[in-house]
Amino acid sequence: MELICLGVAAFILIFNVFVSFTRGFRKSLLRLITVLVAAVASFFLARAIAGSMGKELVLWMEATLGGDPNFAPLFSGEVAAGDAISQIVKMLVAPVLFLLSYIVLKGVLIFIYWILCGVTRPEHRDGVGSHFLGVPLGLVIALVGILVFVTPVLGYTDLFTGFAVKSSEAGTTTELSETVKTYHSDYIAPVNQTPVLSNMYSLIGNKLFDGLTGGKWQDDKLLLRDELDVLGDIVIQVQILGGKPVEAYGAAECAAVDAIAQDVGKSHMLSVLCSGVLNTASNHWLAGQTFLGIAAPDVGESGSLLLDAFLVVFSTSTRENIDEDLDFFADVFTIMVRHEIFAGLKSAEGEEQLAALITDTDFLGEVQLLLDTHPRMQPVGAALVDVGMRAVLKSIGLPEDMLTSHGELLEEMSEALKNVELTPEGQLDTEALTEDLGAVFESYDIEVSEASTQLVAQAVADHFTPEELQSLTVEDVMEKLAERFHAVDVEHLLENAGVSG
């Protein structure tokens, strides 16, 4: 490949030097002017044509796919996908259009060149000195042509090299990564190391390439190499995640999730797209609908509680808060992996294991520290408590029909709740309630750890306000407790997030 590039460059050089020598200084100067005009005009023409191509492609996609309910969100304004696709196409095709436009404009401007030659025809023929003076002009013309050729060729290979290097450093061994490494070593790397041409690209070509592939999108400056660098890193991290089931994840997978969250924040375009996709998908899935033809993931009974909580938060994601949302998700994900929570979420048989993991480790305490600095994530905190509470209750044997089979237990718990002390801020005192509930459990010979009791107390206290308890009878509290233990109210999560159901 590098020999082909050198051959093309050598042909451009020899041809233009020869032509300039035969035509002399005056005609070569006119050629240089037309070549420079063609190069400059091609730069701006390529950007304009690329922008039009991007818009036309989006219009075609909208006409073709917009009527399909599965793809409607992409073109209905719910997700800023159309503008992003248009911009990406513009940045991707502009360099090759630069080369094609230059070739076409040179063909058109040759007529202008001949007209200028006729208008400026001298009375005497050019001497030998004029022909030799044409040689350096031929060199300049050749350099312009070589630069126009080098800019897209080495620009695209340079982009591929960045992804190949990242893939190699990541140490992934998937089919994609191995293909990338092979293709890079056999074809791309030799082109990037082409003598002379690589130096020319480093000095001038890369700046031209960035000028062609850069632009503004939603009042923010974008550069193709930056966007693809981030996207390539995300692809590599996804390959790492795809190698194991989630319950077998370790430090490497947690680092990959965190890297993806950080990468999205580095790109304005990805931040907008990610927030739009999360927002729209979450609203669709909370409403029981599909998004792009995909239904909400089936993660089991307990897992669905956490999923719904994250969906509630992500349903309000915007460009301004997506970084915080993804950072929190990555941090919680790491904590869940460290405490092996996913193993308990995987199946109903793992409920007892999940209860022990949540109540007998520092899991909730670590999550609470995150919640203190991420107020938007309170619904997730509430869901985590719900998951733990349900696991604890199942572990002590409460059946589904609690009012019938455990009426006396619920009655004493309701009495304890109605009589619980208040904090100076006027909230239910969960520490006092923990002691009262512990005494109730003990009287019924139910063995529940203090951590488990505190978990239940927190979940119950969150379900009532002090004012509400004063107006409810014990029977009313019992019914609400049974409802609270039975399932998690997504509408309650929505209210906590400040979202209407």
Short mmCIF file of C-alpha atoms in Angstrom, two decimals:
data_model
loop_
_atom_site.label_atom_id
_atom_site.label_comp_id
_atom_site.label_asym_id
_atom_site.label_seq_id
_atom_site.Cartn_x
_atom_site.Cartn_y
_atom_site.Cartn_z
CA MET A 1 0.00 0.00 0.00
CA GLU A 2 2.78 2.44 0.83
CA LEU A 3 4.35 1.73 -2.58
CA ILE A 4 1.09 2.67 -4.27
CA CYS A 5 0.96 5.96 -2.35
CA LEU A 6 4.57 6.70 -3.21
CA GLY A 7 3.89 5.81 -6.85
CA VAL A 8 0.95 8.22 -7.04
CA ALA A 9 2.97 10.98 -5.38
CA ALA A 10 5.95 10.37 -7.68
CA PHE A 11 3.72 10.53 -10.75
CA ILE A 12 2.18 13.83 -9.60
CA LEU A 13 5.64 15.25 -8.98
CA ILE A 14 7.28 14.13 -12.22
CA PHE A 15 4.28 15.05 -14.37
CA ASN A 16 3.94 18.59 -13.00
CA VAL A 17 7.70 19.32 -13.08
CA PHE A 18 7.88 18.11 -16.69
CA VAL A 19 4.83 20.12 -17.77
CA SER A 20 6.13 23.26 -16.07
CA PHE A 21 9.52 22.85 -17.71
CA THR A 22 8.02 22.52 -21.18
CA ARG A 23 5.63 25.46 -20.74
CA GLY A 24 7.97 27.88 -19.09
CA PHE A 25 7.69 30.35 -16.24
CA ARG A 26 4.72 32.42 -17.46
CA LYS A 27 2.37 29.53 -18.19
CA SER A 28 3.49 27.69 -15.07
CA LEU A 29 2.64 30.74 -12.98
CA LEU A 30 -0.84 30.78 -14.50
CA ARG A 31 -1.14 27.03 -13.79
CA LEU A 32 -0.12 27.60 -10.19
CA ILE A 33 -2.80 30.27 -9.78
CA THR A 34 -5.53 27.97 -11.16
CA VAL A 35 -4.28 25.05 -9.01
CA LEU A 36 -4.36 27.16 -5.84
CA VAL A 37 -7.86 28.39 -6.72
CA ALA A 38 -8.98 24.79 -7.31
CA ALA A 39 -7.51 23.63 -3.98
CA VAL A 40 -9.05 26.44 -1.91
CA ALA A 41 -12.41 26.19 -3.68
CA SER A 42 -12.40 22.40 -3.24
CA PHE A 43 -11.97 22.78 0.51
CA PHE A 44 -15.11 24.87 0.94
CA LEU A 45 -17.06 23.06 -1.79
CA ALA A 46 -16.37 19.69 -0.14
CA ARG A 47 -17.72 20.92 3.19
CA ALA A 48 -20.85 22.33 1.52
CA ILE A 49 -21.56 19.18 -0.52
CA ALA A 50 -20.89 16.96 2.51
CA GLY A 51 -23.39 18.97 4.56
CA SER A 52 -26.03 18.61 1.85
CA MET A 53 -25.37 14.87 1.59
CA GLY A 54 -25.85 14.48 5.33
CA LYS A 55 -29.18 16.30 5.25
CA GLU A 56 -30.40 14.37 2.21
CA LEU A 57 -29.49 11.05 3.85
CA VAL A 58 -31.48 11.97 6.96
CA LEU A 59 -34.48 12.98 4.82
CA TRP A 60 -34.25 9.65 2.97
CA MET A 61 -34.03 7.72 6.25
CA GLU A 62 -36.97 9.65 7.65
CA ALA A 63 -39.06 8.91 4.55
CA THR A 64 -38.03 5.26 4.57
CA LEU A 65 -38.06 4.46 8.30
CA GLY A 66 -40.09 7.26 9.86
CA GLY A 67 -43.38 5.45 9.29
CA ASP A 68 -42.16 2.39 11.19
CA PRO A 69 -43.22 2.69 14.87
CA ASN A 70 -39.98 1.01 15.89
CA PHE A 71 -37.87 3.80 14.36
CA ALA A 72 -40.28 6.70 14.83
CA PRO A 73 -38.51 8.03 18.01
CA LEU A 74 -35.36 8.68 15.98
CA PHE A 75 -37.15 11.07 13.63
CA SER A 76 -39.99 12.45 15.77
CA GLY A 77 -37.81 14.83 17.78
CA GLU A 78 -37.64 12.57 20.86
CA VAL A 79 -33.99 11.81 20.08
CA ALA A 80 -31.64 14.23 18.28
CA ALA A 81 -30.53 11.39 16.02
CA GLY A 82 -31.29 13.09 12.70
CA ASP A 83 -29.04 16.09 13.31
CA ALA A 84 -26.28 13.84 14.66
CA ILE A 85 -26.42 11.49 11.65
CA SER A 86 -26.28 14.47 9.30
CA GLN A 87 -23.24 15.91 11.09
CA ILE A 88 -21.39 12.58 11.23
CA VAL A 89 -21.95 11.99 7.49
CA LYS A 90 -20.70 15.49 6.75
CA MET A 91 -17.51 14.94 8.74
CA LEU A 92 -16.89 11.47 7.31
CA VAL A 93 -17.24 12.23 3.59
CA ALA A 94 -15.78 15.76 3.41
CA PRO A 95 -12.11 14.64 2.95
CA VAL A 96 -12.81 12.34 0.01
CA LEU A 97 -15.05 15.02 -1.53
CA PHE A 98 -12.12 17.41 -1.16
CA LEU A 99 -10.00 15.19 -3.40
CA LEU A 100 -12.80 14.58 -5.93
CA SER A 101 -13.72 18.27 -6.06
CA TYR A 102 -10.09 19.19 -6.70
CA ILE A 103 -9.88 16.77 -9.64
CA VAL A 104 -13.11 18.12 -11.15
CA LEU A 105 -12.26 21.78 -10.60
CA LYS A 106 -8.81 21.31 -12.13
CA GLY A 107 -10.53 19.96 -15.23
CA VAL A 108 -12.87 22.95 -15.33
CA LEU A 109 -10.19 25.56 -14.63
CA ILE A 110 -7.97 24.25 -17.42
CA PHE A 111 -10.17 26.17 -19.83
CA ILE A 112 -9.63 29.33 -17.81
CA TYR A 113 -5.92 28.57 -17.86
CA TRP A 114 -5.85 28.41 -21.66
CA ILE A 115 -7.82 31.67 -21.90
CA LEU A 116 -5.34 33.37 -19.60
CA CYS A 117 -2.46 32.00 -21.66
CA GLY A 118 -3.98 33.48 -24.79
CA VAL A 119 -4.67 36.87 -23.20
CA THR A 120 -1.14 37.16 -21.77
CA ARG A 121 0.64 35.78 -24.90
CA PRO A 122 4.06 37.50 -25.20
CA GLU A 123 5.47 38.94 -28.42
CA HIS A 124 8.53 36.69 -28.19
CA ARG A 125 8.83 33.01 -27.31
CA ASP A 126 10.05 32.04 -23.85
CA GLY A 127 13.77 31.43 -23.61
CA VAL A 128 15.61 28.52 -22.02
CA GLY A 129 15.82 30.40 -18.73
CA SER A 130 12.02 30.66 -18.60
CA HIS A 131 11.71 26.90 -18.94
CA PHE A 132 14.12 26.29 -16.07
CA LEU A 133 12.29 28.89 -13.93
CA GLY A 134 9.12 26.91 -14.53
CA VAL A 135 10.59 23.91 -12.68
CA PRO A 136 10.26 25.34 -9.12
CA LEU A 137 6.71 26.41 -9.94
CA GLY A 138 6.08 22.87 -11.11
CA LEU A 139 7.38 21.64 -7.77
CA VAL A 140 4.92 23.89 -5.92
CA ILE A 141 2.05 22.73 -8.14
CA ALA A 142 3.05 19.12 -7.49
CA LEU A 143 3.21 19.68 -3.73
CA VAL A 144 -0.32 21.12 -3.78
CA GLY A 145 -1.56 18.08 -5.70
CA ILE A 146 0.26 15.65 -3.41
CA LEU A 147 -1.13 17.43 -0.34
CA VAL A 148 -4.67 17.15 -1.69
CA PHE A 149 -4.05 13.43 -2.24
CA VAL A 150 -2.35 12.81 1.11
CA THR A 151 -4.91 14.65 3.26
CA PRO A 152 -7.82 12.18 2.90
CA VAL A 153 -5.72 9.02 2.46
CA LEU A 154 -3.51 9.44 5.52
CA GLY A 155 -6.30 11.18 7.43
CA TYR A 156 -8.57 8.15 7.26
CA THR A 157 -5.74 5.70 7.99
CA ASP A 158 -4.68 7.85 10.94
CA LEU A 159 -8.20 7.55 12.39
CA PHE A 160 -8.09 3.77 12.00
CA THR A 161 -4.66 3.63 13.62
CA GLY A 162 -5.98 5.37 16.73
CA PHE A 163 -8.66 2.70 17.16
CA ALA A 164 -6.21 -0.13 16.45
CA VAL A 165 -3.74 1.14 19.04
CA LYS A 166 -6.48 1.45 21.68
CA SER A 167 -7.70 -2.05 20.88
CA SER A 168 -4.19 -3.43 21.23
CA GLU A 169 -3.62 -1.65 24.55
CA ALA A 170 -6.93 -2.97 25.89
CA GLY A 171 -5.71 -6.53 25.33
CA THR A 172 -9.07 -7.77 23.98
CA THR A 173 -9.03 -11.01 21.98
CA THR A 174 -12.42 -10.88 20.27
CA GLU A 175 -12.85 -11.59 16.56
CA LEU A 176 -13.28 -7.86 15.89
CA SER A 177 -10.15 -6.85 17.78
CA GLU A 178 -8.05 -9.53 16.05
CA THR A 179 -9.35 -8.42 12.64
CA VAL A 180 -8.51 -4.80 13.44
CA LYS A 181 -4.98 -5.69 14.54
CA THR A 182 -4.34 -7.78 11.43
CA TYR A 183 -5.71 -5.19 9.03
CA HIS A 184 -3.73 -2.45 10.76
CA SER A 185 -0.41 -4.28 10.71
CA ASP A 186 -0.78 -5.49 7.10
CA TYR A 187 -2.24 -2.40 5.41
CA ILE A 188 -2.80 0.70 7.53
CA ALA A 189 0.46 1.02 9.47
CA PRO A 190 2.64 0.85 6.32
CA VAL A 191 0.62 3.67 4.73
CA ASN A 192 0.96 5.84 7.83
CA GLN A 193 4.72 5.31 7.76
CA THR A 194 5.18 6.16 4.07
CA PRO A 195 8.40 8.18 3.75
CA VAL A 196 7.99 11.91 2.99
CA LEU A 197 4.20 11.64 2.70
CA SER A 198 3.74 10.95 6.42
CA ASN A 199 5.90 14.01 7.17
CA MET A 200 3.85 16.15 4.81
CA TYR A 201 0.66 14.97 6.48
CA SER A 202 2.03 15.71 9.95
CA LEU A 203 3.06 19.23 8.94
CA ILE A 204 0.01 20.37 6.95
CA GLY A 205 -2.33 17.53 5.98
CA ASN A 206 -3.64 16.78 9.46
CA LYS A 207 -4.66 20.44 9.89
CA LEU A 208 -6.51 20.35 6.57
CA PHE A 209 -8.14 17.06 7.55
CA ASP A 210 -9.33 18.52 10.86
CA GLY A 211 -10.64 21.56 9.02
CA LEU A 212 -12.64 19.33 6.70
CA THR A 213 -13.93 17.01 9.43
CA GLY A 214 -14.62 19.66 12.06
CA GLY A 215 -17.66 21.82 12.57
CA LYS A 216 -20.24 23.19 14.97
CA TRP A 217 -23.15 21.13 16.25
CA GLN A 218 -25.66 22.63 18.65
CA ASP A 219 -23.29 25.57 19.29
CA ASP A 220 -20.45 23.22 20.23
CA LYS A 221 -17.30 22.58 18.21
CA LEU A 222 -16.80 18.99 17.07
CA LEU A 223 -13.82 17.20 15.56
CA LEU A 224 -14.21 13.83 13.86
CA ARG A 225 -11.03 12.37 15.31
CA ASP A 226 -12.18 13.25 18.85
CA GLU A 227 -15.65 11.78 18.33
CA LEU A 228 -14.31 8.57 16.77
CA ASP A 229 -11.65 8.31 19.46
CA VAL A 230 -14.35 8.30 22.13
CA LEU A 231 -16.60 5.97 20.15
CA GLY A 232 -13.75 3.57 19.49
CA ASP A 233 -12.91 3.41 23.18
CA ILE A 234 -16.55 2.63 23.99
CA VAL A 235 -16.55 -0.20 21.41
CA ILE A 236 -13.46 -1.67 23.07
CA GLN A 237 -15.00 -1.46 26.54
CA VAL A 238 -18.20 -3.12 25.30
CA GLN A 239 -16.09 -6.02 23.99
CA ILE A 240 -14.66 -6.43 27.50
CA LEU A 241 -18.17 -6.54 28.98
CA GLY A 242 -19.35 -9.08 26.44
CA GLY A 243 -16.89 -11.73 27.54
CA LYS A 244 -18.66 -12.80 30.77
CA PRO A 245 -22.13 -13.01 32.34
CA VAL A 246 -22.83 -10.06 34.63
CA GLU A 247 -22.75 -12.19 37.80
CA ALA A 248 -19.14 -13.13 36.95
CA TYR A 249 -17.95 -9.55 36.50
CA GLY A 250 -14.87 -8.34 38.33
CA ALA A 251 -12.56 -5.34 38.52
CA ALA A 252 -11.88 -5.26 34.76
CA GLU A 253 -15.57 -5.11 33.88
CA CYS A 254 -16.25 -2.43 36.51
CA ALA A 255 -13.41 -0.38 35.02
CA ALA A 256 -14.98 -0.83 31.58
CA VAL A 257 -18.38 0.44 32.77
CA ASP A 258 -16.72 3.43 34.43
CA ALA A 259 -14.69 4.13 31.28
CA ILE A 260 -17.87 4.15 29.16
CA ALA A 261 -19.51 6.61 31.54
CA GLN A 262 -16.45 8.87 31.37
CA ASP A 263 -16.23 8.57 27.58
CA VAL A 264 -19.80 9.73 27.04
CA GLY A 265 -19.04 12.85 29.05
CA LYS A 266 -16.08 13.67 26.79
CA SER A 267 -18.29 14.03 23.71
CA HIS A 268 -20.98 16.68 23.41
CA MET A 269 -22.68 14.73 20.64
CA LEU A 270 -22.65 11.42 22.55
CA SER A 271 -23.93 13.18 25.67
CA VAL A 272 -26.89 14.59 23.75
CA LEU A 273 -27.61 11.30 21.99
CA CYS A 274 -27.15 9.20 25.12
CA SER A 275 -29.44 11.41 27.21
CA GLY A 276 -32.04 11.40 24.43
CA VAL A 277 -31.92 7.63 24.01
CA LEU A 278 -32.03 6.97 27.77
CA ASN A 279 -34.83 9.48 28.27
CA THR A 280 -36.97 8.12 25.44
CA ALA A 281 -36.28 4.44 26.09
CA SER A 282 -37.00 4.85 29.79
CA ASN A 283 -40.34 6.57 29.18
CA HIS A 284 -41.33 3.89 26.65
CA TRP A 285 -40.34 1.01 28.93
CA LEU A 286 -42.03 2.53 31.99
CA ALA A 287 -45.20 2.74 29.90
CA GLY A 288 -44.86 -0.94 28.94
CA GLN A 289 -43.90 -0.12 25.35
CA THR A 290 -40.94 -1.15 23.21
CA PHE A 291 -38.18 1.20 22.11
CA LEU A 292 -36.75 0.67 18.60
CA GLY A 293 -38.53 -2.67 18.74
CA ILE A 294 -36.75 -3.69 21.95
CA ALA A 295 -38.68 -4.49 25.13
CA ALA A 296 -37.39 -3.68 28.60
CA PRO A 297 -34.83 -6.28 29.78
CA ASP A 298 -36.21 -9.17 31.81
CA VAL A 299 -34.07 -9.09 34.95
CA GLY A 300 -36.32 -10.98 37.35
CA GLU A 301 -38.59 -9.80 40.13
CA SER A 302 -36.03 -8.11 42.35
CA GLY A 303 -33.92 -6.90 39.45
CA SER A 304 -36.95 -5.22 37.88
CA LEU A 305 -37.31 -3.02 40.96
CA LEU A 306 -33.82 -1.62 40.45
CA LEU A 307 -34.33 -1.35 36.70
CA ASP A 308 -37.55 0.61 37.15
CA ALA A 309 -35.82 2.97 39.56
CA PHE A 310 -33.02 3.67 37.10
CA LEU A 311 -35.60 4.10 34.33
CA VAL A 312 -37.41 6.67 36.47
CA VAL A 313 -34.22 8.69 36.80
CA PHE A 314 -33.14 8.22 33.19
CA SER A 315 -36.60 9.33 32.03
CA THR A 316 -35.54 12.84 33.07
CA SER A 317 -31.99 12.66 31.68
CA THR A 318 -30.77 15.69 29.74
CA ARG A 319 -27.47 16.87 28.32
CA GLU A 320 -26.89 18.78 31.55
CA ASN A 321 -27.31 15.84 33.95
CA ILE A 322 -26.34 12.78 31.88
CA ASP A 323 -22.77 12.84 33.20
CA GLU A 324 -23.99 12.69 36.80
CA ASP A 325 -26.46 9.92 35.99
CA LEU A 326 -23.87 7.73 34.28
CA ASP A 327 -21.24 8.35 36.95
CA PHE A 328 -23.68 7.27 39.64
CA PHE A 329 -24.69 4.20 37.64
CA ALA A 330 -21.03 3.21 37.19
CA ASP A 331 -20.31 3.68 40.91
CA VAL A 332 -23.38 1.67 41.99
CA PHE A 333 -22.51 -0.99 39.44
CA THR A 334 -19.03 -1.33 40.96
CA ILE A 335 -20.45 -1.61 44.47
CA MET A 336 -22.93 -4.28 43.36
CA VAL A 337 -20.16 -6.29 41.72
CA ARG A 338 -17.91 -5.97 44.77
CA HIS A 339 -20.67 -7.25 47.08
CA GLU A 340 -21.85 -9.91 44.57
CA ILE A 341 -25.37 -8.48 44.47
CA PHE A 342 -25.96 -9.62 40.89
CA ALA A 343 -25.72 -13.24 42.00
CA GLY A 344 -28.71 -12.66 44.31
CA LEU A 345 -30.68 -10.80 41.64
CA LYS A 346 -30.23 -13.52 39.03
CA SER A 347 -33.00 -15.81 40.19
CA ALA A 348 -35.73 -16.20 42.77
CA GLU A 349 -33.67 -18.90 44.48
CA GLY A 350 -31.11 -16.26 45.38
CA GLU A 351 -33.45 -14.15 47.55
CA GLU A 352 -32.03 -15.43 50.83
CA GLN A 353 -28.51 -14.93 49.56
CA LEU A 354 -29.44 -11.43 48.43
CA ALA A 355 -30.87 -10.61 51.84
CA ALA A 356 -27.63 -11.63 53.53
CA LEU A 357 -25.51 -9.74 50.99
CA ILE A 358 -27.47 -6.52 51.43
CA THR A 359 -27.89 -6.59 55.19
CA ASP A 360 -24.64 -8.19 56.31
CA THR A 361 -22.24 -6.09 54.22
CA ASP A 362 -21.52 -2.38 53.79
CA PHE A 363 -23.50 -2.31 50.55
CA LEU A 364 -26.29 0.02 51.66
CA GLY A 365 -23.90 2.27 53.54
CA GLU A 366 -21.72 2.70 50.46
CA VAL A 367 -24.74 3.41 48.29
CA GLN A 368 -26.08 5.91 50.81
CA LEU A 369 -22.82 7.86 50.63
CA LEU A 370 -23.37 8.16 46.89
CA LEU A 371 -26.99 9.19 47.34
CA ASP A 372 -25.94 12.01 49.65
CA THR A 373 -24.08 13.61 46.74
CA HIS A 374 -26.55 12.62 43.99
CA PRO A 375 -30.03 13.81 45.04
CA ARG A 376 -31.45 12.93 41.60
CA MET A 377 -30.85 9.28 42.41
CA GLN A 378 -33.15 9.01 45.44
CA PRO A 379 -35.55 6.71 43.54
CA VAL A 380 -32.67 4.28 43.06
CA GLY A 381 -31.90 4.42 46.76
CA ALA A 382 -35.54 3.74 47.56
CA ALA A 383 -35.57 0.78 45.17
CA LEU A 384 -32.41 -0.66 46.69
CA VAL A 385 -34.08 -0.52 50.09
CA ASP A 386 -37.16 -2.16 48.58
CA VAL A 387 -35.11 -5.00 47.13
CA GLY A 388 -33.40 -5.59 50.44
CA MET A 389 -36.64 -5.36 52.38
CA ARG A 390 -38.42 -7.87 50.16
CA ALA A 391 -35.47 -10.23 50.42
CA VAL A 392 -35.47 -9.93 54.21
CA LEU A 393 -39.21 -10.46 54.48
CA LYS A 394 -39.06 -13.54 52.28
CA SER A 395 -36.22 -14.88 54.36
CA ILE A 396 -38.36 -14.71 57.54
CA GLY A 397 -41.22 -16.48 55.82
CA LEU A 398 -43.94 -13.85 55.38
CA PRO A 399 -46.37 -15.16 52.75
CA GLU A 400 -48.08 -13.10 50.08
CA ASP A 401 -51.38 -12.81 51.97
CA MET A 402 -50.00 -11.09 55.03
CA LEU A 403 -53.25 -9.68 56.43
CA THR A 404 -54.77 -13.17 56.74
CA SER A 405 -51.77 -15.17 57.90
CA HIS A 406 -49.81 -12.56 59.85
CA GLY A 407 -52.48 -10.16 61.02
CA GLU A 408 -51.24 -10.03 64.63
CA LEU A 409 -47.64 -9.39 63.58
CA LEU A 410 -48.71 -6.59 61.25
CA GLU A 411 -50.94 -5.12 63.95
CA GLU A 412 -48.07 -4.87 66.42
CA MET A 413 -45.81 -3.43 63.73
CA SER A 414 -48.51 -0.86 62.95
CA GLU A 415 -48.80 0.07 66.62
CA ALA A 416 -45.03 0.52 66.82
CA LEU A 417 -45.11 2.68 63.71
CA LYS A 418 -47.91 4.92 64.98
CA ASN A 419 -46.15 5.43 68.29
CA VAL A 420 -42.63 5.94 66.97
CA GLU A 421 -40.73 9.03 68.07
CA LEU A 422 -39.99 11.90 65.70
CA THR A 423 -36.64 13.46 64.93
CA PRO A 424 -36.05 17.19 65.62
CA GLU A 425 -36.78 17.74 61.92
CA GLY A 426 -40.24 16.20 62.35
CA GLN A 427 -39.46 12.94 60.53
CA LEU A 428 -40.01 9.38 61.74
CA ASP A 429 -37.01 8.25 63.80
CA THR A 430 -35.80 5.12 62.00
CA GLU A 431 -33.36 4.24 64.80
CA ALA A 432 -36.16 4.22 67.37
CA LEU A 433 -38.40 2.32 64.99
CA THR A 434 -35.64 -0.26 64.47
CA GLU A 435 -35.56 -0.95 68.21
CA ASP A 436 -39.37 -1.18 68.41
CA LEU A 437 -39.63 -3.53 65.42
CA GLY A 438 -36.78 -5.62 66.78
CA ALA A 439 -38.78 -6.12 69.98
CA VAL A 440 -41.85 -7.13 67.94
CA PHE A 441 -39.87 -9.67 65.89
CA GLU A 442 -38.31 -11.08 69.04
CA SER A 443 -41.70 -11.55 70.67
CA TYR A 444 -42.76 -13.67 67.68
CA ASP A 445 -39.50 -15.68 67.75
CA ILE A 446 -38.50 -14.28 64.36
CA GLU A 447 -34.72 -14.21 64.00
CA VAL A 448 -33.84 -11.06 62.10
CA SER A 449 -30.48 -9.31 62.31
CA GLU A 450 -30.31 -5.70 63.46
CA ALA A 451 -29.23 -4.67 59.98
CA SER A 452 -32.24 -6.42 58.47
CA THR A 453 -34.58 -4.83 60.98
CA GLN A 454 -33.12 -1.40 60.21
CA LEU A 455 -33.69 -2.05 56.54
CA VAL A 456 -37.37 -2.86 57.12
CA ALA A 457 -37.74 0.16 59.43
CA GLN A 458 -36.31 2.50 56.83
CA ALA A 459 -38.55 1.12 54.10
CA VAL A 460 -41.65 1.36 56.28
CA ALA A 461 -40.84 4.85 57.55
CA ASP A 462 -40.42 6.10 54.00
CA HIS A 463 -43.98 4.99 53.24
CA PHE A 464 -45.68 7.24 55.81
CA THR A 465 -45.56 10.84 56.91
CA PRO A 466 -46.05 11.78 60.61
CA GLU A 467 -49.21 13.67 59.65
CA GLU A 468 -50.59 10.69 57.80
CA LEU A 469 -50.02 8.35 60.72
CA GLN A 470 -52.05 10.58 63.02
CA SER A 471 -55.10 10.29 60.77
CA LEU A 472 -54.89 6.55 60.07
CA THR A 473 -56.30 3.76 62.21
CA VAL A 474 -54.22 0.70 63.05
CA GLU A 475 -56.24 -1.23 60.46
CA ASP A 476 -55.41 1.38 57.80
CA VAL A 477 -51.72 1.18 58.65
CA MET A 478 -51.87 -2.63 58.49
CA GLU A 479 -53.32 -2.52 54.99
CA LYS A 480 -50.71 -0.04 53.84
CA LEU A 481 -47.94 -2.11 55.38
CA ALA A 482 -49.18 -5.20 53.54
CA GLU A 483 -49.23 -3.22 50.28
CA ARG A 484 -45.78 -1.87 51.02
CA PHE A 485 -44.33 -5.32 51.63
CA HIS A 486 -46.04 -6.84 48.63
CA ALA A 487 -44.70 -4.64 45.85
CA VAL A 488 -42.93 -1.43 45.02
CA ASP A 489 -45.02 1.44 43.69
CA VAL A 490 -43.35 2.90 40.60
CA GLU A 491 -45.64 5.93 40.84
CA HIS A 492 -44.11 6.58 44.26
CA LEU A 493 -40.66 6.51 42.66
CA LEU A 494 -41.85 8.92 40.00
CA GLU A 495 -43.11 11.33 42.64
CA ASN A 496 -39.74 11.19 44.41
CA ALA A 497 -38.01 12.08 41.17
CA GLY A 498 -40.36 14.97 40.52
CA VAL A 499 -41.90 13.30 37.48
CA SER A 500 -45.59 12.97 36.75
CA GLY A 501 -46.74 9.43 36.19
#
